[in-house]
PDB file of C-alpha atoms in Angstrom:
ATOM      1  CA  UNK Y   1      35.988 -10.951 -33.708  1.00  0.00           C
ATOM      2  CA  UNK Y   2      34.326  -7.992 -32.758  1.00  0.00           C
ATOM      3  CA  UNK Y   3      31.566  -8.773 -29.644  1.00  0.00           C
ATOM      4  CA  UNK Y   4      30.496  -5.095 -28.469  1.00  0.00           C
ATOM      5  CA  UNK Y   5      27.671  -3.703 -31.034  1.00  0.00           C
ATOM      6  CA  UNK Y   6      29.170  -0.510 -32.845  1.00  0.00           C
ATOM      7  CA  UNK Y   7      27.781   2.956 -31.302  1.00  0.00           C
ATOM      8  CA  UNK Y   8      25.434   3.107 -34.101  1.00  0.00           C
ATOM      9  CA  UNK Y   9      23.984  -0.419 -33.784  1.00  0.00           C
ATOM     10  CA  UNK Y  10      23.657   0.170 -30.181  1.00  0.00           C
ATOM     11  CA  UNK Y  11      21.992   3.533 -31.210  1.00  0.00           C
ATOM     12  CA  UNK Y  12      19.793   1.701 -33.897  1.00  0.00           C
ATOM     13  CA  UNK Y  13      18.365  -0.724 -31.072  1.00  0.00           C
ATOM     14  CA  UNK Y  14      18.088   2.023 -28.422  1.00  0.00           C
ATOM     15  CA  UNK Y  15      15.766   3.579 -30.746  1.00  0.00           C
ATOM     16  CA  UNK Y  16      13.811   0.440 -31.267  1.00  0.00           C
ATOM     17  CA  UNK Y  17      13.261   0.243 -27.729  1.00  0.00           C
ATOM     18  CA  UNK Y  18      12.274   3.766 -27.253  1.00  0.00           C
ATOM     19  CA  UNK Y  19       9.769   3.426 -30.138  1.00  0.00           C
ATOM     20  CA  UNK Y  20       8.483   0.319 -29.126  1.00  0.00           C
ATOM     21  CA  UNK Y  21       8.296   1.299 -25.007  1.00  0.00           C
ATOM     22  CA  UNK Y  22       6.270   4.056 -26.217  1.00  0.00           C
ATOM     23  CA  UNK Y  23       3.523   1.727 -27.895  1.00  0.00           C
ATOM     24  CA  UNK Y  24       2.047   0.001 -25.517  1.00  0.00           C
ATOM     25  CA  UNK Y  25       3.433  -3.256 -26.967  1.00  0.00           C
ATOM     26  CA  UNK Y  26       1.113  -5.415 -24.344  1.00  0.00           C
ATOM     27  CA  UNK Y  27      -1.683  -3.955 -25.619  1.00  0.00           C
ATOM     28  CA  UNK Y  28      -1.630  -4.967 -29.234  1.00  0.00           C
ATOM     29  CA  UNK Y  29      -0.026  -7.893 -28.016  1.00  0.00           C
ATOM     30  CA  UNK Y  30      -3.433  -8.967 -26.527  1.00  0.00           C
ATOM     31  CA  UNK Y  31      -5.517  -7.555 -29.047  1.00  0.00           C
ATOM     32  CA  UNK Y  32      -3.475  -9.708 -31.481  1.00  0.00           C
ATOM     33  CA  UNK Y  33      -4.518 -12.616 -29.402  1.00  0.00           C
ATOM     34  CA  UNK Y  34      -7.892 -11.709 -29.590  1.00  0.00           C
ATOM     35  CA  UNK Y  35      -7.946 -11.649 -33.973  1.00  0.00           C
ATOM     36  CA  UNK Y  36      -8.012  -7.569 -33.927  1.00  0.00           C
ATOM     37  CA  UNK Y  37      -5.115  -6.661 -36.654  1.00  0.00           C
ATOM     38  CA  UNK Y  38      -5.259  -3.300 -36.679  1.00  0.00           C
ATOM     39  CA  UNK Y  39      -3.125  -2.174 -33.405  1.00  0.00           C
ATOM     40  CA  UNK Y  40      -0.290  -4.938 -34.466  1.00  0.00           C
ATOM     41  CA  UNK Y  41      -0.336  -3.830 -38.688  1.00  0.00           C
ATOM     42  CA  UNK Y  42       0.334   0.245 -36.873  1.00  0.00           C
ATOM     43  CA  UNK Y  43       3.004  -1.592 -34.929  1.00  0.00           C
ATOM     44  CA  UNK Y  44       4.550  -3.337 -37.448  1.00  0.00           C
ATOM     45  CA  UNK Y  45       4.755   0.285 -39.632  1.00  0.00           C
ATOM     46  CA  UNK Y  46       6.532   1.803 -36.789  1.00  0.00           C
ATOM     47  CA  UNK Y  47       8.592  -1.028 -36.951  1.00  0.00           C
ATOM     48  CA  UNK Y  48       9.668  -0.884 -41.000  1.00  0.00           C
ATOM     49  CA  UNK Y  49       9.598   3.245 -40.211  1.00  0.00           C
ATOM     50  CA  UNK Y  50      12.717   2.563 -38.235  1.00  0.00           C
ATOM     51  CA  UNK Y  51      14.355   0.211 -41.028  1.00  0.00           C
ATOM     52  CA  UNK Y  52      13.808  -3.202 -39.463  1.00  0.00           C
ATOM     53  CA  UNK Y  53      12.456  -5.420 -42.118  1.00  0.00           C
ATOM     54  CA  UNK Y  54      15.189  -3.776 -44.438  1.00  0.00           C
ATOM     55  CA  UNK Y  55      17.502  -5.166 -43.017  1.00  0.00           C
ATOM     56  CA  UNK Y  56      16.563  -8.934 -44.334  1.00  0.00           C
ATOM     57  CA  UNK Y  57      16.392  -7.122 -47.996  1.00  0.00           C
ATOM     58  CA  UNK Y  58      19.297  -6.699 -49.888  1.00  0.00           C
ATOM     59  CA  UNK Y  59      18.984  -2.752 -51.712  1.00  0.00           C
ATOM     60  CA  UNK Y  60      19.065  -3.462 -55.386  1.00  0.00           C
ATOM     61  CA  UNK Y  61      15.502  -4.670 -53.884  1.00  0.00           C
ATOM     62  CA  UNK Y  62      14.848  -1.471 -51.644  1.00  0.00           C
ATOM     63  CA  UNK Y  63      16.737  -2.620 -48.573  1.00  0.00           C
ATOM     64  CA  UNK Y  64      19.489  -2.281 -47.196  1.00  0.00           C
ATOM     65  CA  UNK Y  65      21.458  -6.057 -47.340  1.00  0.00           C
ATOM     66  CA  UNK Y  66      20.942  -8.712 -45.492  1.00  0.00           C
ATOM     67  CA  UNK Y  67      22.592  -7.696 -42.008  1.00  0.00           C
ATOM     68  CA  UNK Y  68      22.297 -10.469 -39.383  1.00  0.00           C
ATOM     69  CA  UNK Y  69      24.265  -8.363 -36.311  1.00  0.00           C
ATOM     70  CA  UNK Y  70      21.522  -5.755 -36.846  1.00  0.00           C
ATOM     71  CA  UNK Y  71      18.996  -7.870 -37.098  1.00  0.00           C
ATOM     72  CA  UNK Y  72      20.114  -9.746 -34.174  1.00  0.00           C
ATOM     73  CA  UNK Y  73      20.283  -6.526 -31.833  1.00  0.00           C
ATOM     74  CA  UNK Y  74      16.671  -5.056 -32.904  1.00  0.00           C
ATOM     75  CA  UNK Y  75      14.798  -9.078 -32.046  1.00  0.00           C
ATOM     76  CA  UNK Y  76      16.197  -8.683 -29.160  1.00  0.00           C
ATOM     77  CA  UNK Y  77      14.096  -5.421 -28.600  1.00  0.00           C
ATOM     78  CA  UNK Y  78      11.277  -7.260 -30.244  1.00  0.00           C
ATOM     79  CA  UNK Y  79      11.809 -10.103 -27.996  1.00  0.00           C
ATOM     80  CA  UNK Y  80      12.027  -7.622 -24.821  1.00  0.00           C
ATOM     81  CA  UNK Y  81       9.025  -5.781 -25.378  1.00  0.00           C
ATOM     82  CA  UNK Y  82       6.846  -9.308 -26.618  1.00  0.00           C
ATOM     83  CA  UNK Y  83       5.797  -7.950 -29.727  1.00  0.00           C
ATOM     84  CA  UNK Y  84       2.969  -9.941 -31.646  1.00  0.00           C
ATOM     85  CA  UNK Y  85       3.090 -11.130 -35.491  1.00  0.00           C
ATOM     86  CA  UNK Y  86       5.759 -12.948 -37.443  1.00  0.00           C
ATOM     87  CA  UNK Y  87       8.060 -10.754 -38.018  1.00  0.00           C
ATOM     88  CA  UNK Y  88      10.786 -13.629 -37.367  1.00  0.00           C
ATOM     89  CA  UNK Y  89       8.883 -15.161 -40.291  1.00  0.00           C
ATOM     90  CA  UNK Y  90       9.141 -12.097 -42.504  1.00  0.00           C
ATOM     91  CA  UNK Y  91      12.823 -11.703 -42.422  1.00  0.00           C
ATOM     92  CA  UNK Y  92      13.431 -15.443 -42.927  1.00  0.00           C
ATOM     93  CA  UNK Y  93      10.918 -15.539 -45.835  1.00  0.00           C
ATOM     94  CA  UNK Y  94      13.142 -12.564 -47.260  1.00  0.00           C
ATOM     95  CA  UNK Y  95      16.012 -14.303 -46.714  1.00  0.00           C
ATOM     96  CA  UNK Y  96      14.152 -17.488 -48.526  1.00  0.00           C
ATOM     97  CA  UNK Y  97      13.376 -15.849 -51.892  1.00  0.00           C
ATOM     98  CA  UNK Y  98      16.702 -13.602 -52.299  1.00  0.00           C
ATOM     99  CA  UNK Y  99      18.358 -17.419 -51.794  1.00  0.00           C
ATOM    100  CA  UNK Y 100      16.017 -19.070 -53.673  1.00  0.00           C
ATOM    101  CA  UNK Y 101      17.080 -16.868 -57.055  1.00  0.00           C
ATOM    102  CA  UNK Y 102      13.206 -16.756 -58.312  1.00  0.00           C
ATOM    103  CA  UNK Y 103      13.245 -13.266 -59.551  1.00  0.00           C
ATOM    104  CA  UNK Y 104       9.187 -12.560 -60.347  1.00  0.00           C
ATOM    105  CA  UNK Y 105       8.535 -13.144 -56.327  1.00  0.00           C
ATOM    106  CA  UNK Y 106      11.418 -11.955 -55.136  1.00  0.00           C
ATOM    107  CA  UNK Y 107      10.354  -8.440 -57.762  1.00  0.00           C
ATOM    108  CA  UNK Y 108       6.827  -8.695 -55.988  1.00  0.00           C
ATOM    109  CA  UNK Y 109       7.604  -9.475 -52.349  1.00  0.00           C
ATOM    110  CA  UNK Y 110      11.092  -8.035 -51.399  1.00  0.00           C
ATOM    111  CA  UNK Y 111      10.524  -4.631 -52.093  1.00  0.00           C
ATOM    112  CA  UNK Y 112       7.273  -5.098 -49.775  1.00  0.00           C
ATOM    113  CA  UNK Y 113       8.870  -6.632 -47.093  1.00  0.00           C
ATOM    114  CA  UNK Y 114      11.345  -4.210 -46.869  1.00  0.00           C
ATOM    115  CA  UNK Y 115       9.153  -0.945 -46.837  1.00  0.00           C
ATOM    116  CA  UNK Y 116       6.518  -2.757 -44.035  1.00  0.00           C
ATOM    117  CA  UNK Y 117       3.498  -3.106 -46.586  1.00  0.00           C
ATOM    118  CA  UNK Y 118       3.367  -6.993 -46.450  1.00  0.00           C
ATOM    119  CA  UNK Y 119       3.546  -9.124 -43.803  1.00  0.00           C
ATOM    120  CA  UNK Y 120       4.820 -12.274 -45.025  1.00  0.00           C
ATOM    121  CA  UNK Y 121       4.598 -16.146 -43.226  1.00  0.00           C
ATOM    122  CA  UNK Y 122       6.949 -18.505 -44.247  1.00  0.00           C
ATOM    123  CA  UNK Y 123       6.049 -22.317 -43.069  1.00  0.00           C
ATOM    124  CA  UNK Y 124       8.670 -24.813 -43.062  1.00  0.00           C
ATOM    125  CA  UNK Y 125       9.079 -28.429 -41.836  1.00  0.00           C
ATOM    126  CA  UNK Y 126       5.653 -27.478 -39.950  1.00  0.00           C
ATOM    127  CA  UNK Y 127       2.275 -27.960 -40.430  1.00  0.00           C
ATOM    128  CA  UNK Y 128       0.851 -24.925 -39.310  1.00  0.00           C
ATOM    129  CA  UNK Y 129       2.004 -21.583 -40.445  1.00  0.00           C
ATOM    130  CA  UNK Y 130       2.043 -18.108 -37.870  1.00  0.00           C
ATOM    131  CA  UNK Y 131      -0.205 -15.685 -38.233  1.00  0.00           C
ATOM    132  CA  UNK Y 132      -1.659 -16.990 -41.468  1.00  0.00           C
ATOM    133  CA  UNK Y 133      -4.917 -15.213 -40.637  1.00  0.00           C
ATOM    134  CA  UNK Y 134      -2.928 -12.469 -40.650  1.00  0.00           C
ATOM    135  CA  UNK Y 135      -0.255 -11.895 -43.095  1.00  0.00           C
ATOM    136  CA  UNK Y 136      -0.503 -10.819 -46.999  1.00  0.00           C
ATOM    137  CA  UNK Y 137       1.759 -14.240 -48.337  1.00  0.00           C
ATOM    138  CA  UNK Y 138       2.157 -17.548 -46.671  1.00  0.00           C
ATOM    139  CA  UNK Y 139       5.171 -19.453 -48.337  1.00  0.00           C
ATOM    140  CA  UNK Y 140       5.016 -23.058 -47.285  1.00  0.00           C
ATOM    141  CA  UNK Y 141       7.888 -25.241 -48.074  1.00  0.00           C
ATOM    142  CA  UNK Y 142       7.317 -29.025 -48.483  1.00  0.00           C
ATOM    143  CA  UNK Y 143      10.582 -31.250 -49.292  1.00  0.00           C
ATOM    144  CA  UNK Y 144      12.136 -29.191 -52.800  1.00  0.00           C
ATOM    145  CA  UNK Y 145       9.160 -27.604 -53.818  1.00  0.00           C
ATOM    146  CA  UNK Y 146       7.716 -24.308 -52.360  1.00  0.00           C
ATOM    147  CA  UNK Y 147       4.305 -23.128 -52.270  1.00  0.00           C
ATOM    148  CA  UNK Y 148       1.984 -19.618 -51.604  1.00  0.00           C
ATOM    149  CA  UNK Y 149      -0.881 -20.707 -50.022  1.00  0.00           C
ATOM    150  CA  UNK Y 150      -4.487 -19.627 -51.252  1.00  0.00           C
ATOM    151  CA  UNK Y 151      -6.321 -20.182 -48.254  1.00  0.00           C
ATOM    152  CA  UNK Y 152      -5.767 -21.466 -44.088  1.00  0.00           C
ATOM    153  CA  UNK Y 153      -7.773 -23.365 -41.917  1.00  0.00           C
ATOM    154  CA  UNK Y 154      -9.114 -22.631 -38.361  1.00  0.00           C
ATOM    155  CA  UNK Y 155      -6.802 -20.828 -35.856  1.00  0.00           C
ATOM    156  CA  UNK Y 156      -5.615 -23.568 -33.687  1.00  0.00           C
ATOM    157  CA  UNK Y 157      -5.201 -23.081 -30.198  1.00  0.00           C
ATOM    158  CA  UNK Y 158      -1.948 -21.977 -29.186  1.00  0.00           C
ATOM    159  CA  UNK Y 159       0.280 -22.117 -25.819  1.00  0.00           C
ATOM    160  CA  UNK Y 160       0.587 -18.280 -25.930  1.00  0.00           C
ATOM    161  CA  UNK Y 161      -2.059 -16.633 -28.077  1.00  0.00           C
ATOM    162  CA  UNK Y 162      -0.804 -14.159 -29.585  1.00  0.00           C
ATOM    163  CA  UNK Y 163       0.864 -16.836 -31.971  1.00  0.00           C
ATOM    164  CA  UNK Y 164      -1.978 -17.429 -34.017  1.00  0.00           C
ATOM    165  CA  UNK Y 165      -0.964 -20.995 -35.735  1.00  0.00           C
ATOM    166  CA  UNK Y 166      -3.470 -22.390 -38.498  1.00  0.00           C
ATOM    167  CA  UNK Y 167      -2.685 -24.615 -41.283  1.00  0.00           C
ATOM    168  CA  UNK Y 168      -2.024 -23.010 -44.508  1.00  0.00           C
ATOM    169  CA  UNK Y 169      -4.470 -24.740 -47.800  1.00  0.00           C
ATOM    170  CA  UNK Y 170      -4.082 -25.200 -51.511  1.00  0.00           C
ATOM    171  CA  UNK Y 171      -1.822 -23.201 -54.183  1.00  0.00           C
ATOM    172  CA  UNK Y 172       0.053 -23.771 -56.914  1.00  0.00           C
ATOM    173  CA  UNK Y 173       3.704 -24.566 -56.847  1.00  0.00           C
ATOM    174  CA  UNK Y 174       6.641 -21.510 -57.653  1.00  0.00           C
ATOM    175  CA  UNK Y 175       9.502 -23.362 -57.589  1.00  0.00           C
ATOM    176  CA  UNK Y 176      11.071 -26.591 -57.023  1.00  0.00           C
ATOM    177  CA  UNK Y 177      14.091 -28.854 -56.708  1.00  0.00           C
ATOM    178  CA  UNK Y 178      17.751 -28.101 -54.899  1.00  0.00           C
ATOM    179  CA  UNK Y 179      17.446 -24.654 -55.322  1.00  0.00           C
ATOM    180  CA  UNK Y 180      14.478 -24.265 -53.059  1.00  0.00           C
ATOM    181  CA  UNK Y 181      16.023 -26.870 -50.498  1.00  0.00           C
ATOM    182  CA  UNK Y 182      19.435 -24.491 -50.263  1.00  0.00           C
ATOM    183  CA  UNK Y 183      17.862 -21.108 -49.560  1.00  0.00           C
ATOM    184  CA  UNK Y 184      14.618 -23.140 -47.567  1.00  0.00           C
ATOM    185  CA  UNK Y 185      17.907 -24.441 -45.585  1.00  0.00           C
ATOM    186  CA  UNK Y 186      19.411 -20.295 -45.405  1.00  0.00           C
ATOM    187  CA  UNK Y 187      16.090 -19.591 -44.573  1.00  0.00           C
ATOM    188  CA  UNK Y 188      15.759 -21.366 -41.096  1.00  0.00           C
ATOM    189  CA  UNK Y 189      19.247 -19.970 -39.718  1.00  0.00           C
ATOM    190  CA  UNK Y 190      18.086 -16.488 -40.324  1.00  0.00           C
ATOM    191  CA  UNK Y 191      15.016 -17.392 -38.262  1.00  0.00           C
ATOM    192  CA  UNK Y 192      16.753 -19.260 -35.748  1.00  0.00           C
ATOM    193  CA  UNK Y 193      19.065 -16.872 -35.693  1.00  0.00           C
ATOM    194  CA  UNK Y 194      16.280 -13.969 -34.657  1.00  0.00           C
ATOM    195  CA  UNK Y 195      14.162 -16.089 -32.687  1.00  0.00           C
ATOM    196  CA  UNK Y 196      16.833 -16.889 -30.338  1.00  0.00           C
ATOM    197  CA  UNK Y 197      17.760 -13.103 -30.122  1.00  0.00           C
ATOM    198  CA  UNK Y 198      13.319 -13.119 -29.102  1.00  0.00           C
ATOM    199  CA  UNK Y 199      14.521 -15.613 -26.824  1.00  0.00           C
ATOM    200  CA  UNK Y 200      17.157 -13.811 -25.401  1.00  0.00           C
ATOM    201  CA  UNK Y 201      15.498 -10.297 -25.068  1.00  0.00           C
ATOM    202  CA  UNK Y 202      12.578 -12.297 -23.707  1.00  0.00           C
ATOM    203  CA  UNK Y 203      14.135 -13.261 -20.598  1.00  0.00           C
ATOM    204  CA  UNK Y 204      16.196  -9.757 -19.996  1.00  0.00           C
ATOM    205  CA  UNK Y 205      12.418  -8.358 -19.963  1.00  0.00           C
ATOM    206  CA  UNK Y 206      11.183 -11.222 -17.071  1.00  0.00           C
ATOM    207  CA  UNK Y 207      14.933 -11.055 -14.931  1.00  0.00           C
ATOM    208  CA  UNK Y 208      14.439  -7.640 -15.037  1.00  0.00           C
ATOM    209  CA  UNK Y 209      10.672  -7.505 -14.125  1.00  0.00           C
ATOM    210  CA  UNK Y 210      11.407 -10.088 -11.600  1.00  0.00           C
ATOM    211  CA  UNK Y 211      13.842  -8.108  -9.730  1.00  0.00           C
ATOM    212  CA  UNK Y 212      11.789  -4.845  -9.817  1.00  0.00           C
ATOM    213  CA  UNK Y 213       8.990  -7.140  -8.138  1.00  0.00           C
ATOM    214  CA  UNK Y 214      11.196  -8.924  -5.215  1.00  0.00           C
ATOM    215  CA  UNK Y 215      12.500  -4.814  -4.051  1.00  0.00           C
ATOM    216  CA  UNK Y 216       8.892  -4.389  -3.600  1.00  0.00           C
ATOM    217  CA  UNK Y 217       7.299  -7.384  -2.797  1.00  0.00           C
ATOM    218  CA  UNK Y 218       8.112  -8.111   1.383  1.00  0.00           C
ATOM    219  CA  UNK Y 219       7.659 -10.803   3.821  1.00  0.00           C
ATOM    220  CA  UNK Y 220       8.585 -10.248   7.207  1.00  0.00           C
ATOM    221  CA  UNK Y 221       8.239  -6.910   6.582  1.00  0.00           C
ATOM    222  CA  UNK Y 222      11.790  -7.824   4.925  1.00  0.00           C
ATOM    223  CA  UNK Y 223      11.650  -7.635   0.826  1.00  0.00           C
ATOM    224  CA  UNK Y 224      11.554 -10.740  -0.502  1.00  0.00           C
ATOM    225  CA  UNK Y 225      14.871 -10.212  -2.659  1.00  0.00           C
ATOM    226  CA  UNK Y 226      16.864  -9.959   0.466  1.00  0.00           C
ATOM    227  CA  UNK Y 227      16.179 -13.666   0.873  1.00  0.00           C
ATOM    228  CA  UNK Y 228      18.940 -15.521  -0.015  1.00  0.00           C
ATOM    229  CA  UNK Y 229      17.593 -18.564  -1.809  1.00  0.00           C
ATOM    230  CA  UNK Y 230      15.868 -15.404  -4.185  1.00  0.00           C
ATOM    231  CA  UNK Y 231      19.353 -13.720  -5.002  1.00  0.00           C
ATOM    232  CA  UNK Y 232      20.663 -17.359  -5.332  1.00  0.00           C
ATOM    233  CA  UNK Y 233      17.679 -18.478  -8.115  1.00  0.00           C
ATOM    234  CA  UNK Y 234      18.271 -14.473  -9.732  1.00  0.00           C
ATOM    235  CA  UNK Y 235      21.634 -14.802  -9.925  1.00  0.00           C
ATOM    236  CA  UNK Y 236      21.490 -18.757 -11.928  1.00  0.00           C
ATOM    237  CA  UNK Y 237      18.860 -16.991 -14.328  1.00  0.00           C
ATOM    238  CA  UNK Y 238      21.047 -14.221 -15.173  1.00  0.00           C
ATOM    239  CA  UNK Y 239      24.326 -16.449 -15.558  1.00  0.00           C
ATOM    240  CA  UNK Y 240      22.375 -18.188 -18.243  1.00  0.00           C
ATOM    241  CA  UNK Y 241      21.154 -15.108 -20.054  1.00  0.00           C
ATOM    242  CA  UNK Y 242      24.791 -13.622 -19.974  1.00  0.00           C
ATOM    243  CA  UNK Y 243      26.790 -16.799 -21.349  1.00  0.00           C
ATOM    244  CA  UNK Y 244      23.857 -16.668 -24.256  1.00  0.00           C
ATOM    245  CA  UNK Y 245      24.179 -13.789 -24.848  1.00  0.00           C
ATOM    246  CA  UNK Y 246      27.945 -13.945 -26.806  1.00  0.00           C
ATOM    247  CA  UNK Y 247      26.998 -16.612 -28.366  1.00  0.00           C
ATOM    248  CA  UNK Y 248      23.969 -15.407 -30.181  1.00  0.00           C
ATOM    249  CA  UNK Y 249      26.356 -12.547 -31.279  1.00  0.00           C
ATOM    250  CA  UNK Y 250      28.830 -14.556 -32.153  1.00  0.00           C
ATOM    251  CA  UNK Y 251      26.183 -16.777 -34.880  1.00  0.00           C
ATOM    252  CA  UNK Y 252      25.125 -13.667 -35.869  1.00  0.00           C
ATOM    253  CA  UNK Y 253      28.399 -12.735 -36.839  1.00  0.00           C
ATOM    254  CA  UNK Y 254      29.274 -16.289 -38.440  1.00  0.00           C
ATOM    255  CA  UNK Y 255      25.956 -15.521 -40.453  1.00  0.00           C
ATOM    256  CA  UNK Y 256      27.119 -12.115 -41.754  1.00  0.00           C
ATOM    257  CA  UNK Y 257      30.644 -13.416 -42.440  1.00  0.00           C
ATOM    258  CA  UNK Y 258      29.223 -16.703 -44.276  1.00  0.00           C
ATOM    259  CA  UNK Y 259      31.407 -18.677 -42.192  1.00  0.00           C
ATOM    260  CA  UNK Y 260      30.998 -23.131 -42.671  1.00  0.00           C
ATOM    261  CA  UNK Y 261      30.529 -23.288 -39.085  1.00  0.00           C
ATOM    262  CA  UNK Y 262      27.311 -20.692 -39.393  1.00  0.00           C
ATOM    263  CA  UNK Y 263      24.100 -23.033 -38.918  1.00  0.00           C
ATOM    264  CA  UNK Y 264      26.318 -24.681 -35.865  1.00  0.00           C
ATOM    265  CA  UNK Y 265      26.866 -21.738 -34.058  1.00  0.00           C
ATOM    266  CA  UNK Y 266      23.619 -20.366 -35.049  1.00  0.00           C
ATOM    267  CA  UNK Y 267      21.461 -23.486 -33.389  1.00  0.00           C
ATOM    268  CA  UNK Y 268      23.733 -23.405 -30.668  1.00  0.00           C
ATOM    269  CA  UNK Y 269      22.928 -19.787 -29.499  1.00  0.00           C
ATOM    270  CA  UNK Y 270      19.505 -20.807 -30.157  1.00  0.00           C
ATOM    271  CA  UNK Y 271      19.834 -23.980 -27.573  1.00  0.00           C
ATOM    272  CA  UNK Y 272      21.666 -21.294 -24.841  1.00  0.00           C
ATOM    273  CA  UNK Y 273      18.872 -18.422 -25.578  1.00  0.00           C
ATOM    274  CA  UNK Y 274      15.455 -20.699 -25.494  1.00  0.00           C
ATOM    275  CA  UNK Y 275      16.796 -22.334 -22.450  1.00  0.00           C
ATOM    276  CA  UNK Y 276      17.703 -19.300 -21.022  1.00  0.00           C
ATOM    277  CA  UNK Y 277      14.196 -17.785 -22.172  1.00  0.00           C
ATOM    278  CA  UNK Y 278      12.717 -20.139 -20.189  1.00  0.00           C
ATOM    279  CA  UNK Y 279      14.566 -20.441 -17.266  1.00  0.00           C
ATOM    280  CA  UNK Y 280      14.088 -16.869 -17.094  1.00  0.00           C
ATOM    281  CA  UNK Y 281       9.986 -17.525 -17.084  1.00  0.00           C
ATOM    282  CA  UNK Y 282       9.774 -20.315 -14.453  1.00  0.00           C
ATOM    283  CA  UNK Y 283      11.754 -17.810 -12.075  1.00  0.00           C
ATOM    284  CA  UNK Y 284       9.516 -14.978 -12.638  1.00  0.00           C
ATOM    285  CA  UNK Y 285       6.475 -17.685 -12.298  1.00  0.00           C
ATOM    286  CA  UNK Y 286       7.760 -18.329  -9.354  1.00  0.00           C
ATOM    287  CA  UNK Y 287       9.307 -15.438  -7.463  1.00  0.00           C
ATOM    288  CA  UNK Y 288       6.133 -13.640  -8.554  1.00  0.00           C
ATOM    289  CA  UNK Y 289       3.987 -15.428  -6.494  1.00  0.00           C
ATOM    290  CA  UNK Y 290       2.404 -17.636  -9.553  1.00  0.00           C
ATOM    291  CA  UNK Y 291       0.807 -14.787 -11.127  1.00  0.00           C
ATOM    292  CA  UNK Y 292       1.509 -15.539 -14.750  1.00  0.00           C
ATOM    293  CA  UNK Y 293      -0.543 -18.605 -14.817  1.00  0.00           C
ATOM    294  CA  UNK Y 294      -3.735 -16.289 -14.853  1.00  0.00           C
ATOM    295  CA  UNK Y 295      -4.256 -14.419 -18.235  1.00  0.00           C
ATOM    296  CA  UNK Y 296      -4.739 -10.675 -16.340  1.00  0.00           C
ATOM    297  CA  UNK Y 297      -1.174  -9.451 -14.963  1.00  0.00           C
ATOM    298  CA  UNK Y 298       0.937  -8.761 -18.614  1.00  0.00           C
ATOM    299  CA  UNK Y 299       3.537 -10.508 -17.311  1.00  0.00           C
ATOM    300  CA  UNK Y 300       1.859 -13.406 -18.635  1.00  0.00           C
ATOM    301  CA  UNK Y 301       2.264 -12.359 -21.837  1.00  0.00           C
ATOM    302  CA  UNK Y 302       5.699 -12.738 -21.229  1.00  0.00           C
ATOM    303  CA  UNK Y 303       6.105 -16.133 -19.558  1.00  0.00           C
ATOM    304  CA  UNK Y 304       3.907 -17.930 -22.464  1.00  0.00           C
ATOM    305  CA  UNK Y 305       5.857 -16.948 -25.115  1.00  0.00           C
ATOM    306  CA  UNK Y 306       9.040 -18.455 -23.436  1.00  0.00           C
ATOM    307  CA  UNK Y 307       8.289 -22.250 -24.333  1.00  0.00           C
ATOM    308  CA  UNK Y 308       6.903 -21.130 -28.012  1.00  0.00           C
ATOM    309  CA  UNK Y 309      10.234 -19.385 -28.990  1.00  0.00           C
ATOM    310  CA  UNK Y 310      12.442 -22.138 -27.586  1.00  0.00           C
ATOM    311  CA  UNK Y 311      10.936 -24.697 -29.936  1.00  0.00           C
ATOM    312  CA  UNK Y 312      10.251 -22.150 -32.829  1.00  0.00           C
ATOM    313  CA  UNK Y 313      12.785 -23.323 -36.090  1.00  0.00           C
ATOM    314  CA  UNK Y 314      14.192 -26.299 -34.330  1.00  0.00           C
ATOM    315  CA  UNK Y 315      13.510 -27.750 -30.678  1.00  0.00           C
ATOM    316  CA  UNK Y 316      16.310 -27.687 -27.800  1.00  0.00           C
ATOM    317  CA  UNK Y 317      16.946 -31.716 -29.509  1.00  0.00           C
ATOM    318  CA  UNK Y 318      17.096 -30.656 -32.966  1.00  0.00           C
ATOM    319  CA  UNK Y 319      19.402 -27.676 -32.403  1.00  0.00           C
ATOM    320  CA  UNK Y 320      21.802 -30.096 -30.525  1.00  0.00           C
ATOM    321  CA  UNK Y 321      21.243 -32.674 -33.417  1.00  0.00           C
ATOM    322  CA  UNK Y 322      22.623 -30.173 -35.186  1.00  0.00           C
ATOM    323  CA  UNK Y 323      26.041 -28.890 -33.384  1.00  0.00           C
ATOM    324  CA  UNK Y 324      26.857 -32.847 -32.969  1.00  0.00           C
ATOM    325  CA  UNK Y 325      26.275 -32.904 -37.078  1.00  0.00           C
ATOM    326  CA  UNK Y 326      29.237 -30.076 -37.074  1.00  0.00           C
TER     327      UNK Y 326
END
């Protein structure tokens, strides 16, 4: 099993990192949280131009194939830059539509997803859809049925304001039966994988910001980063992220190879990366002197994402149960 990305994969991740770094994602995230979608849609188009969404769409629909490893590496960068919107839900919807076998819906939506022309949300197992007010389509899976919502309810308050939650309403049944159940399980697996990757990237960003801060912030005329307690806290945070990273990569490889253990490995990666991201958020909050409690500094954009991402597409308890189920 190869845990190191290839040169081409690393270059793609660097391209995304550079593009997102130049895109002013904190301002985009704040606009998205306020319901202003134009900057977010422009960022979406730039992401599509890199080929990101094509990674989730088979070639026959205009994509480059479902490539879980490349998706995982890409979503680490999305987490690192706190990209708003439903990219995880969109790639999960692509995986669902492709696996469902309903040619009509796939022919309509998959080419648009690959080209970045459609923002799609997927609601499976919960009452709320993410960013339903901004999505071009919301697919709702309930048991063995799937429908496309016709409308949505009022946007609900959220711990992370860039995750706009609303209840999907109406819509006729598009498909039902075992094919829906099987496709939904596959979509959840993809959503968990890329969300785990986002948690990893978010944790990396928070740790980097915290290290930079403790090198500059002084107390008793010395940098607080020189204090042993601070070093230990940062080291513990780094260890959590370092342990999570190979689990995320291994899970991506398992999905790519269609391994029977893929579901268990994805769940394990989600637990480890989600908890590591939350630990990085707690460390950042404490060592920044609780700056992240207030909305003014950009640090809060990352801190407020940590717990919702940890719990999205399977809480730690859900994922641990999946691991134990084998």
